[in-house]
Coordinates of C-alpha atoms in Angstrom, one line a residue:
Chain N
M7 CA -3.4 2.7 -7.7
A8 CA -5.9 -0.2 -8.3
G9 CA -9.5 0.3 -8.0
N10 CA -11.2 3.4 -9.4
V11 CA -14.5 1.7 -9.1
K12 CA -17.1 4.1 -8.0
R13 CA -17.8 5.9 -11.3
K14 CA -21.4 4.6 -11.5
V15 CA -22.5 6.5 -8.3
I16 CA -21.1 9.8 -9.7
G17 CA -22.9 9.4 -12.9
D18 CA -26.2 9.2 -11.0
S19 CA -25.6 12.3 -8.9
H20 CA -24.7 14.1 -12.1
R21 CA -28.2 14.0 -13.4
K22 CA -30.1 15.1 -10.3
S23 CA -27.9 18.0 -9.1
Q24 CA -28.2 20.8 -11.6
R25 CA -29.1 23.3 -9.0
G26 CA -26.2 25.6 -8.4
T27 CA -23.6 22.8 -8.1
E28 CA -22.5 22.9 -11.7
E29 CA -20.5 25.4 -13.6
S30 CA -22.0 27.3 -16.5
P31 CA -21.5 25.5 -19.8
V32 CA -19.0 28.2 -20.9
V33 CA -16.7 27.7 -17.9
K34 CA -17.1 23.9 -18.2
W35 CA -16.0 23.8 -21.9
V36 CA -13.2 26.3 -21.2
L37 CA -11.9 24.0 -18.5
I38 CA -12.3 20.9 -20.7
S39 CA -10.4 22.6 -23.5
I40 CA -7.5 23.6 -21.3
A41 CA -7.2 20.1 -19.9
L42 CA -7.4 18.6 -23.4
A43 CA -4.8 21.0 -24.7
F44 CA -2.5 20.0 -21.9
C45 CA -3.0 16.3 -22.6
L46 CA -2.3 17.0 -26.3
V47 CA 1.0 18.7 -25.7
F48 CA 2.2 16.5 -22.8
L49 CA 0.7 13.0 -23.7
L50 CA -0.4 12.6 -27.3
L51 CA 2.2 14.7 -29.2
P52 CA 5.2 13.1 -27.5
L53 CA 3.8 9.7 -28.3
A54 CA 2.9 10.5 -31.9
N55 CA 6.3 12.1 -32.3
V56 CA 8.1 8.9 -31.4
F57 CA 6.5 7.0 -34.3
A58 CA 6.7 10.0 -36.7
Q59 CA 10.4 10.3 -36.2
A60 CA 11.0 6.5 -36.2
F61 CA 9.3 6.2 -39.6
G62 CA 10.6 9.6 -40.8
Q63 CA 13.2 8.1 -43.1
G64 CA 10.9 5.4 -44.5
I65 CA 10.0 1.9 -43.4
K66 CA 13.2 0.5 -44.9
A67 CA 15.4 2.7 -42.8
Y68 CA 13.3 1.8 -39.8
L69 CA 13.7 -1.9 -40.3
A70 CA 17.4 -1.5 -41.0
A71 CA 17.8 0.4 -37.7
L72 CA 16.0 -2.3 -35.8
T73 CA 18.0 -5.1 -37.4
D74 CA 21.4 -3.5 -36.8
P75 CA 23.5 -6.0 -34.9
D76 CA 24.2 -3.7 -32.0
S77 CA 20.5 -2.8 -31.6
L78 CA 19.5 -6.5 -31.7
A79 CA 22.1 -7.1 -29.0
A80 CA 20.5 -4.4 -26.9
M81 CA 17.1 -5.9 -27.4
R82 CA 18.4 -9.4 -26.4
L83 CA 20.1 -7.9 -23.3
T84 CA 16.9 -6.0 -22.3
L85 CA 14.8 -9.2 -22.6
L86 CA 17.4 -11.2 -20.7
V87 CA 17.6 -8.7 -17.8
A88 CA 13.8 -8.6 -17.6
A89 CA 13.6 -12.4 -17.8
I90 CA 15.9 -12.7 -14.7
S91 CA 14.8 -9.8 -12.6
V92 CA 11.0 -9.9 -13.0
P93 CA 10.6 -13.6 -11.9
L94 CA 12.9 -13.0 -8.9
N95 CA 10.8 -10.0 -7.9
V96 CA 7.7 -12.1 -8.3
I97 CA 9.0 -14.7 -5.9
F98 CA 9.9 -12.0 -3.5
G99 CA 6.6 -10.1 -4.0
V100 CA 4.4 -13.2 -3.4
C101 CA 6.4 -14.2 -0.3
A102 CA 6.3 -10.7 1.1
A103 CA 2.6 -10.3 0.5
W104 CA 1.8 -13.7 2.0
A105 CA 3.8 -12.9 5.2
I106 CA 2.5 -9.4 5.5
A107 CA -1.1 -9.8 4.5
K108 CA -1.9 -13.1 6.2
F109 CA 0.0 -12.8 9.5
N110 CA 0.3 -10.3 12.3
F111 CA 3.8 -9.6 13.6
R112 CA 5.7 -6.8 15.2
G113 CA 7.6 -4.5 12.9
K114 CA 5.2 -5.0 10.0
S115 CA 4.9 -1.3 9.1
L116 CA 8.7 -1.0 9.3
L117 CA 9.0 -3.9 6.9
I118 CA 6.6 -2.3 4.5
T119 CA 8.5 1.0 4.6
L120 CA 11.8 -0.8 3.9
I121 CA 10.2 -2.6 0.9
D122 CA 9.0 0.8 -0.5
L123 CA 12.4 2.3 0.1
P124 CA 13.8 1.8 -3.5
F125 CA 10.9 4.1 -4.8
S126 CA 12.3 7.1 -3.0
V127 CA 15.9 6.6 -4.1
S128 CA 17.2 8.4 -7.3
P129 CA 18.0 5.7 -9.9
V130 CA 21.5 7.2 -10.2
V131 CA 22.1 6.8 -6.5
A132 CA 20.7 3.2 -6.7
G133 CA 23.3 2.4 -9.3
L134 CA 26.0 4.1 -7.3
M135 CA 25.2 1.8 -4.3
F136 CA 26.1 -1.3 -6.4
V137 CA 29.3 0.4 -7.7
V138 CA 30.3 1.0 -4.0
L139 CA 29.7 -2.7 -3.3
F140 CA 31.2 -4.3 -6.4
G141 CA 33.3 -1.7 -8.2
T142 CA 37.1 -2.1 -8.3
N143 CA 37.5 -0.1 -5.1
G144 CA 34.3 -1.5 -3.7
F145 CA 33.7 -3.7 -0.6
F146 CA 33.5 -6.9 -2.5
G147 CA 35.2 -5.8 -5.7
E148 CA 38.7 -6.6 -4.7
W149 CA 37.8 -10.0 -3.3
L150 CA 36.0 -10.9 -6.5
Q151 CA 39.0 -9.9 -8.5
D152 CA 41.3 -12.1 -6.4
H153 CA 38.9 -15.1 -6.5
P154 CA 38.0 -16.1 -10.0
L155 CA 35.6 -18.8 -10.6
H156 CA 37.1 -22.2 -11.4
L157 CA 34.9 -24.3 -13.6
F158 CA 35.8 -27.3 -15.7
G159 CA 39.4 -26.5 -15.2
R160 CA 39.2 -23.0 -16.5
E161 CA 39.3 -19.7 -14.8
Y162 CA 36.4 -17.2 -15.1
A163 CA 36.8 -13.7 -13.8
I164 CA 33.6 -12.7 -12.0
K165 CA 32.6 -9.2 -13.2
I166 CA 29.6 -7.5 -11.8
I167 CA 30.0 -3.8 -12.5
F168 CA 30.3 -3.0 -16.2
A169 CA 28.8 -6.4 -16.9
I170 CA 25.4 -8.1 -17.0
P171 CA 25.1 -9.1 -13.3
G172 CA 25.4 -5.4 -12.3
I173 CA 22.6 -4.5 -14.7
V174 CA 20.4 -7.2 -13.3
L175 CA 21.1 -6.1 -9.7
A176 CA 20.4 -2.4 -10.5
T177 CA 17.2 -3.3 -12.4
M178 CA 16.0 -5.5 -9.5
F179 CA 16.6 -2.7 -7.0
V180 CA 14.5 -0.1 -8.8
T181 CA 11.7 -2.6 -9.5
F182 CA 11.9 -4.2 -6.1
P183 CA 8.6 -2.9 -4.6
F184 CA 6.3 -3.3 -7.6
V185 CA 4.8 -6.8 -7.1
A186 CA 4.7 -6.8 -3.3
R187 CA 3.0 -3.4 -3.4
E188 CA 0.2 -4.4 -5.7
L189 CA -0.3 -7.8 -4.0
I190 CA -0.3 -6.8 -0.3
P191 CA -3.6 -4.8 -0.3
V192 CA -5.3 -7.4 -2.6
M193 CA -4.3 -10.3 -0.3
Q194 CA -5.4 -8.3 2.8
A195 CA -8.7 -7.6 1.3
T196 CA -9.5 -11.3 0.7
G197 CA -8.8 -12.1 4.4
T198 CA -7.9 -15.6 5.6
E199 CA -11.3 -17.4 6.0
Q200 CA -11.2 -19.2 2.6
E201 CA -7.6 -20.5 3.3
Q202 CA -8.6 -21.6 6.8
A203 CA -11.6 -23.5 5.3
A204 CA -9.4 -25.2 2.7
L205 CA -6.9 -26.3 5.4
T206 CA -9.7 -27.6 7.6
L207 CA -10.9 -29.7 4.7
G208 CA -7.5 -31.3 4.5
A209 CA -5.8 -29.4 1.7
S210 CA -2.0 -28.9 2.1
G211 CA -0.5 -25.5 2.5
W212 CA 0.8 -25.5 -1.1
T213 CA -2.6 -26.7 -2.5
T214 CA -4.4 -24.0 -0.6
F215 CA -2.1 -21.3 -2.0
W216 CA -2.3 -22.7 -5.5
H217 CA -6.1 -23.3 -5.6
V218 CA -7.5 -20.8 -3.2
T219 CA -5.2 -17.8 -2.7
L220 CA -3.7 -17.5 -6.2
P221 CA -7.0 -17.4 -8.1
S222 CA -8.4 -14.7 -5.8
V223 CA -5.4 -12.4 -6.3
K224 CA -4.5 -13.2 -9.9
W225 CA -5.4 -9.8 -11.3
G226 CA -3.4 -8.0 -8.7
L227 CA -0.4 -10.3 -9.5
V228 CA -0.7 -9.7 -13.2
Y229 CA -1.0 -6.0 -12.6
G230 CA 2.2 -6.0 -10.5
I231 CA 4.1 -8.1 -13.0
I232 CA 3.3 -5.9 -16.0
L233 CA 4.3 -2.7 -14.1
C234 CA 7.4 -4.4 -12.9
N235 CA 8.3 -5.6 -16.4
A236 CA 7.7 -2.2 -18.0
R237 CA 10.0 -0.5 -15.5
A238 CA 12.6 -3.3 -15.8
M239 CA 12.8 -3.0 -19.6
G240 CA 12.8 0.8 -19.5
E241 CA 15.1 1.5 -16.6
F242 CA 17.8 4.0 -17.6
G243 CA 19.5 5.9 -14.7
A244 CA 20.5 3.0 -12.5
V245 CA 21.5 0.8 -15.4
S246 CA 23.5 3.6 -16.9
V247 CA 25.7 3.9 -13.8
V248 CA 26.6 0.2 -13.7
S249 CA 26.6 -0.7 -17.4
G250 CA 29.8 0.8 -18.7
H251 CA 28.1 1.3 -22.1
I252 CA 30.0 -1.3 -24.0
I253 CA 28.3 -1.3 -27.4
G254 CA 26.9 -4.7 -28.3
Q255 CA 27.6 -6.1 -24.9
T256 CA 26.3 -4.1 -21.9
E257 CA 23.9 -1.7 -23.7
T258 CA 20.3 -2.2 -22.9
M259 CA 17.6 -0.7 -25.2
P260 CA 17.4 2.6 -23.2
L261 CA 21.2 3.0 -23.2
R262 CA 21.2 2.1 -26.9
I263 CA 18.8 5.0 -27.5
Q264 CA 21.1 7.4 -25.7
G265 CA 24.1 6.1 -27.6
L266 CA 22.4 6.6 -31.0
Y267 CA 21.0 10.0 -30.0
E268 CA 24.5 11.2 -29.0
G269 CA 25.7 9.9 -32.4
G270 CA 24.4 13.2 -33.7
T271 CA 23.7 12.3 -37.4
A272 CA 20.2 12.3 -38.9
A273 CA 20.5 8.5 -39.5
S274 CA 21.5 7.7 -35.9
G275 CA 18.8 10.1 -34.6
S276 CA 16.0 8.2 -36.4
A277 CA 17.6 4.9 -35.4
A278 CA 17.3 6.1 -31.8
F279 CA 13.6 6.7 -32.4
A280 CA 13.3 3.3 -34.1
V281 CA 14.5 1.6 -30.9
A282 CA 12.4 4.0 -28.8
S283 CA 9.3 3.1 -30.8
L284 CA 9.5 -0.5 -29.5
L285 CA 9.7 0.8 -25.9
A286 CA 6.8 3.2 -26.6
L287 CA 4.8 0.2 -27.9
L288 CA 5.6 -1.7 -24.7
A289 CA 4.3 1.3 -22.7
L290 CA 1.1 1.3 -24.7
V291 CA 0.6 -2.5 -24.3
T292 CA 1.3 -2.1 -20.5
L293 CA -1.3 0.7 -20.3
G294 CA -3.8 -1.3 -22.3
V295 CA -3.5 -4.4 -20.1
K296 CA -3.6 -2.2 -17.0
T297 CA -6.8 -0.5 -18.1
F298 CA -8.4 -3.8 -19.0
L299 CA -7.5 -5.2 -15.5
E300 CA -9.0 -2.2 -13.8
W301 CA -12.1 -2.6 -15.8
Q302 CA -12.2 -6.3 -14.9
Q303 CA -11.7 -5.5 -11.2
A304 CA -14.4 -2.9 -11.2
R305 CA -16.8 -5.4 -12.8
E306 CA -16.0 -8.1 -10.3
Y307 CA -16.4 -5.6 -7.5
E308 CA -19.8 -4.6 -8.7
L309 CA -20.9 -8.2 -9.1
A310 CA -19.7 -8.9 -5.5
Q311 CA -21.5 -5.9 -4.2
Q312 CA -24.8 -7.0 -5.9
A313 CA -24.4 -10.5 -4.5
L314 CA -23.8 -9.1 -1.0
A315 CA -26.4 -6.4 -1.1
P316 CA -28.5 -7.9 1.7
V317 CA -25.5 -8.5 4.0
R318 CA -23.5 -5.4 3.5
Q319 CA -21.5 -5.6 6.7
D320 CA -19.6 -8.6 5.6
P321 CA -16.0 -8.0 6.9
V322 CA -14.5 -9.5 3.7
F323 CA -15.2 -6.4 1.8
Q324 CA -13.9 -3.9 4.3
K325 CA -11.0 -1.9 3.0
P326 CA -7.6 -3.0 4.2
E327 CA -6.9 -0.5 6.9
D328 CA -3.3 -1.2 8.0
F329 CA -1.6 -1.0 4.6
R330 CA 0.8 2.0 4.7
Chain A
M8 CA -8.4 -7.3 11.5
A9 CA -11.0 -9.2 13.3
T10 CA -10.3 -12.6 11.8
R11 CA -6.8 -13.0 13.2
K12 CA -7.4 -14.4 16.6
F13 CA -6.6 -17.9 15.5
N14 CA -4.3 -18.4 12.6
A15 CA -3.6 -21.8 11.2
L16 CA -2.1 -20.7 7.9
P17 CA 1.2 -22.3 7.1
G18 CA 4.3 -20.8 5.5
F19 CA 5.0 -17.8 7.7
G20 CA 8.6 -19.0 8.4
L21 CA 9.3 -19.7 4.8
T22 CA 7.8 -16.6 3.2
M23 CA 9.2 -14.3 6.0
G24 CA 12.6 -15.9 5.5
V25 CA 12.6 -15.3 1.7
T26 CA 11.3 -11.8 2.2
V27 CA 14.0 -10.9 4.7
F28 CA 16.7 -12.5 2.6
F29 CA 15.7 -10.6 -0.6
L30 CA 15.4 -7.3 1.4
T31 CA 18.8 -7.8 3.0
V32 CA 20.6 -8.6 -0.2
M33 CA 18.8 -6.2 -2.5
V34 CA 18.2 -3.2 -0.3
L35 CA 19.8 -3.2 3.1
I36 CA 23.3 -4.3 2.1
P37 CA 23.6 -1.8 -0.8
F38 CA 22.3 1.0 1.5
A39 CA 24.7 0.0 4.3
G40 CA 27.6 0.1 1.8
L41 CA 26.8 3.6 0.8
V42 CA 26.3 4.8 4.3
V43 CA 29.6 3.1 5.6
R44 CA 31.5 4.7 2.7
A45 CA 30.0 8.1 3.5
C46 CA 30.9 7.8 7.1
G47 CA 34.4 7.0 6.1
L48 CA 34.8 10.6 4.8
N49 CA 35.8 13.1 7.4
W50 CA 33.3 15.8 8.0
H51 CA 35.4 18.6 6.5
E52 CA 36.1 16.6 3.3
F53 CA 32.4 15.7 3.0
W54 CA 31.3 19.3 3.4
M55 CA 33.8 20.5 0.7
L56 CA 32.6 17.9 -1.7
A57 CA 28.9 18.4 -1.1
T58 CA 28.8 22.2 -1.0
N59 CA 31.3 23.4 -3.6
A60 CA 30.1 26.0 -6.1
R61 CA 29.3 23.4 -8.8
A62 CA 27.4 21.2 -6.5
L63 CA 25.4 24.2 -5.1
D64 CA 24.5 25.2 -8.7
A65 CA 23.3 21.7 -9.4
Y66 CA 21.1 21.6 -6.2
K67 CA 19.7 25.0 -7.1
L68 CA 18.8 23.8 -10.6
T69 CA 17.5 20.4 -9.4
F70 CA 15.3 21.9 -6.7
G71 CA 14.2 24.9 -8.7
A72 CA 13.2 23.0 -11.8
S73 CA 11.5 20.3 -9.7
F74 CA 9.6 23.0 -7.8
F75 CA 8.3 24.7 -10.9
A76 CA 7.5 21.3 -12.5
A77 CA 5.5 20.3 -9.4
I78 CA 3.7 23.6 -9.4
A79 CA 2.8 23.0 -13.1
N80 CA 1.6 19.6 -12.1
V81 CA -0.6 21.0 -9.4
I82 CA -2.2 23.5 -11.7
F83 CA -2.8 21.2 -14.6
G84 CA -3.2 18.0 -12.6
T85 CA -6.0 19.6 -10.4
L86 CA -7.7 20.8 -13.5
L87 CA -7.4 17.5 -15.3
A88 CA -8.6 15.5 -12.2
W89 CA -11.6 17.9 -11.9
V90 CA -12.5 17.6 -15.6
L91 CA -12.1 13.8 -15.6
V92 CA -14.3 13.3 -12.5
R93 CA -17.0 16.0 -13.0
Y94 CA -17.6 16.3 -16.7
E95 CA -18.7 14.0 -19.4
F96 CA -17.0 14.6 -22.8
P97 CA -15.9 12.5 -25.8
G98 CA -12.6 10.8 -25.1
R99 CA -12.9 11.0 -21.3
R100 CA -12.1 7.4 -20.7
F101 CA -9.3 7.4 -23.2
I102 CA -7.7 10.5 -21.5
D103 CA -8.2 8.9 -18.1
A104 CA -6.3 5.8 -19.2
M105 CA -3.6 7.9 -20.8
V106 CA -2.8 9.8 -17.6
D107 CA -0.6 6.9 -16.5
F108 CA 1.4 7.0 -19.8
P109 CA 4.3 8.9 -18.2
F110 CA 4.6 6.1 -15.7
A111 CA 4.7 3.5 -18.4
L112 CA 7.0 5.2 -20.8
P113 CA 10.7 4.6 -20.2
T114 CA 12.2 7.9 -19.2
A115 CA 14.8 7.7 -21.9
V116 CA 12.1 7.7 -24.6
A117 CA 10.3 10.6 -22.9
G118 CA 13.5 12.7 -22.9
L119 CA 14.2 11.7 -26.5
T120 CA 10.9 12.7 -27.9
L121 CA 10.5 15.9 -25.8
A122 CA 13.9 17.1 -26.8
N123 CA 13.1 16.4 -30.4
M124 CA 9.7 18.2 -30.2
F125 CA 11.1 21.3 -28.7
A126 CA 14.3 21.5 -30.9
V127 CA 14.5 24.2 -33.5
N128 CA 12.9 22.1 -36.3
G129 CA 10.7 20.0 -34.0
W130 CA 6.9 20.0 -34.0
L131 CA 6.6 22.6 -31.3
G132 CA 10.1 24.1 -31.4
K133 CA 9.5 25.5 -34.9
Y134 CA 6.8 27.7 -33.6
L135 CA 8.3 28.5 -30.2
V136 CA 11.9 29.2 -31.1
P137 CA 11.1 32.1 -33.5
L138 CA 9.1 33.6 -30.6
G139 CA 12.3 33.5 -28.6
L140 CA 11.0 30.6 -26.4
K141 CA 13.9 28.2 -26.3
V142 CA 12.9 25.0 -24.4
A143 CA 15.3 22.3 -25.6
F144 CA 18.8 22.4 -24.0
T145 CA 17.7 25.1 -21.5
P146 CA 16.5 25.0 -17.8
L147 CA 13.0 25.4 -19.2
G148 CA 13.4 22.1 -21.0
I149 CA 14.3 20.5 -17.7
V150 CA 11.1 21.8 -16.2
V151 CA 9.1 20.4 -19.2
A152 CA 10.7 17.0 -18.8
L153 CA 10.1 16.9 -15.1
T154 CA 6.5 18.1 -15.6
F155 CA 5.9 15.2 -18.0
V156 CA 7.4 12.6 -15.6
G157 CA 5.5 13.8 -12.5
M158 CA 2.2 14.4 -14.3
P159 CA 0.2 11.4 -13.0
F160 CA 0.9 12.0 -9.3
V161 CA -1.5 15.0 -8.7
V162 CA -4.2 13.6 -10.9
R163 CA -4.2 10.1 -9.3
T164 CA -4.0 11.5 -5.8
L165 CA -6.9 13.9 -6.4
Q166 CA -9.3 11.7 -8.4
P167 CA -10.5 9.4 -5.6
V168 CA -11.0 12.4 -3.3
L169 CA -13.0 14.3 -5.9
E170 CA -15.1 11.2 -6.6
H171 CA -16.0 10.9 -2.9
L172 CA -16.7 14.6 -2.4
E173 CA -20.3 15.0 -1.1
R174 CA -22.4 17.0 -3.5
E175 CA -24.8 17.9 -0.6
V176 CA -22.2 20.3 0.9
E177 CA -21.9 22.1 -2.4
E178 CA -25.7 22.2 -2.6
A179 CA -25.8 23.7 0.9
A180 CA -23.4 26.4 -0.1
A181 CA -25.4 27.2 -3.2
T182 CA -28.6 27.3 -1.2
L183 CA -27.0 29.7 1.2
G184 CA -26.3 32.0 -1.8
A185 CA -22.7 31.2 -2.6
G186 CA -21.7 31.5 -6.3
R187 CA -19.9 28.7 -8.0
M188 CA -16.5 30.4 -7.6
R189 CA -17.2 31.1 -3.9
T190 CA -18.2 27.5 -3.3
F191 CA -15.0 26.3 -5.0
V192 CA -12.7 28.6 -3.0
S193 CA -14.3 28.3 0.4
V194 CA -15.8 24.8 0.3
I195 CA -14.2 22.5 -2.2
A196 CA -10.6 23.8 -2.2
P197 CA -10.0 23.4 1.5
T198 CA -11.1 19.8 1.3
L199 CA -8.8 19.1 -1.6
L200 CA -5.8 21.0 -0.1
P201 CA -4.2 18.0 1.8
S202 CA -4.4 15.8 -1.3
I203 CA -3.1 18.6 -3.6
L204 CA -0.1 19.0 -1.3
T205 CA 0.5 15.2 -1.2
G206 CA 0.5 15.2 -5.0
F207 CA 2.8 18.1 -5.1
A208 CA 5.2 16.4 -2.7
L209 CA 5.1 13.1 -4.7
A210 CA 5.8 14.9 -8.0
F211 CA 8.5 17.0 -6.4
A212 CA 10.2 13.9 -4.8
R213 CA 10.1 12.1 -8.1
A214 CA 11.5 15.1 -10.0
I215 CA 14.5 15.5 -7.7
G216 CA 15.8 12.0 -8.4
E217 CA 14.9 12.0 -12.1
Y218 CA 17.8 11.4 -14.5
G219 CA 16.7 9.7 -17.7
S220 CA 14.4 12.2 -19.3
V221 CA 16.4 15.3 -18.2
V222 CA 19.7 14.1 -19.6
F223 CA 18.3 14.2 -23.1
I224 CA 16.7 17.6 -23.0
S225 CA 19.3 19.4 -21.0
S226 CA 22.5 20.7 -22.6
N227 CA 24.3 19.2 -19.5
L228 CA 26.8 22.1 -19.6
R229 CA 27.8 24.0 -16.5
G230 CA 24.7 25.7 -15.3
N231 CA 22.5 23.1 -16.9
E232 CA 23.7 20.2 -14.7
I233 CA 21.1 18.6 -12.4
A234 CA 22.4 16.8 -9.2
P235 CA 22.0 13.2 -10.5
F236 CA 23.9 14.2 -13.7
L237 CA 26.7 15.6 -11.5
I238 CA 26.9 12.3 -9.6
M239 CA 27.2 10.5 -13.0
L240 CA 29.9 12.9 -14.1
R241 CA 31.9 12.3 -10.9
L242 CA 31.6 8.6 -11.4
E243 CA 32.8 8.8 -15.0
Q244 CA 35.9 10.7 -13.6
Y245 CA 36.4 7.9 -11.0
D246 CA 35.8 10.5 -8.3
Y247 CA 33.9 8.1 -6.1
T248 CA 34.1 10.2 -2.9
G249 CA 32.6 13.2 -4.8
A250 CA 29.8 11.0 -6.1
I251 CA 29.0 9.6 -2.7
A252 CA 28.9 13.0 -1.0
L253 CA 26.4 14.2 -3.6
A254 CA 24.4 11.0 -3.3
V255 CA 24.1 11.4 0.5
V256 CA 22.8 14.9 0.1
L257 CA 20.1 13.7 -2.4
L258 CA 19.2 10.7 -0.1
V259 CA 18.8 12.9 2.9
F260 CA 16.4 15.2 0.9
S261 CA 14.5 12.1 -0.4
F262 CA 14.0 10.8 3.1
V263 CA 12.9 14.2 4.5
L264 CA 10.4 14.4 1.6
L265 CA 9.2 10.8 2.3
A266 CA 8.5 11.7 5.9
I267 CA 6.6 14.8 4.8
I268 CA 4.6 12.8 2.3
N269 CA 3.6 10.3 5.1
V270 CA 2.4 13.1 7.3
L271 CA 0.5 14.7 4.4
E272 CA -1.1 11.4 3.5
Q273 CA -2.3 10.9 7.1
W274 CA -3.7 14.4 7.0
A275 CA -5.4 13.8 3.7
S276 CA -6.9 10.5 4.8
R277 CA -8.8 12.3 7.6
F278 CA -10.7 14.1 4.9
Q279 CA -11.9 10.9 3.4
S280 CA -14.9 9.3 5.0

């Protein structure tokens, strides 16, 4: 996904090739109009509609909907779930990328396939997997029921399904590949020479990672984190299966939206849109950061290309060939 | 890679250990649990649960709606990718950035706003419903939601291929007397075909598993139930074996599609440089 960087070249060939390789202006503008109409109906109207409906009953109703205790509880839960699952996925993603990008070992492509696996599983099926493990009839469900946690002389029942741990697990599953997937190609592209040099100069492994590797992959990492976070906060299907929909306790923001939508009244409808407007805003911010990062990356790539112009065959800037 | 002959980098054991641990706990054990439970069903029981009339209706709707949504994505996605790469027009960069919007927007929000737009008094519904075109709470609505969700796939698969397409080949075709249409059909389209098919398969695979956006815009009554919704319904009735049987069918289809996508991507990569 990262790296649409070759726009410049296209722009140049645009100017010189007018001879029979371009459509007539009529065809061109008809095609552009159809494409824009499609974008209007499928991208811009749905987005504008979220905010129009959210503010449809006035700003007071909007604020009242957002400060409703149950909606606030949903926001807190969504933030909590993201705050747990995103950092854990970052730890996993950085480790996986380091092992996969910097070392050769057998079974690497199998490992990459397994990491990507959650992307091809329906979110509902993902949720079901955790119900099978931790539900009352599940593999570990009964054991957990019989073994409450003893802490400070009190008994705590460990609940996973229909409770917050299940929501965290389901969220982690669906967001599992994000960070690793963005980091692996970036880390492969930078090669290992710089790290080897740092180690030769006496830096420890940790110092090398912190001062050499991390700075060179920081944009890829940020990219992975924001995508992971957007999905974690917005996940619906998998969370819906394991949550139990207890209002004010196990409802995340997307589930709260569904609850309000099914409430059926005009007020609950626009309250659903009020909560939805926050998630739409999150999506816009995510897109903005993503676009900025791609722009940043394209610029750095261009600068590197200019610096390397006389020695083009430098292996550092070869494309990573064994990813996927 | 050429630089790997001697590797003094530390941390392989640690990072590999963490990776395998996370993978086992988060992915392999959950998968194994589902598979073991599915194997616990006897074949006859599994077949009855996975192929009863209601399940078959759900598959038909899921695959049918996903197919039409993927077709719509191919048509509009190819057009959009073409327009974004080849033409200069006001707002091009903005549209280019917005193509990923369906990926960034939570599916629940997508379903909510689309259902509202196409409802009787919605922005589009108030013009479409009097014309007899009912979208919200019909199978057509499901196609619309799935089209929204799968939109970026075809565009993002095609864009790099279009950018690297050599203009010289088109010039040669023009020199040899081919019209623009002829050049597109016999020169450009064959080169794009593998990528278009990859985009189709990606959008189709995504649509089959989609739940969040559909559940809002579908009436979810008999005949409007997609397979993931039926799994949810079985779970709510505490019919775990029923849910597992349906889930296994969906998983098998996902994996077959994944394999097809891998083959298509390899085929497509042969066309690039």
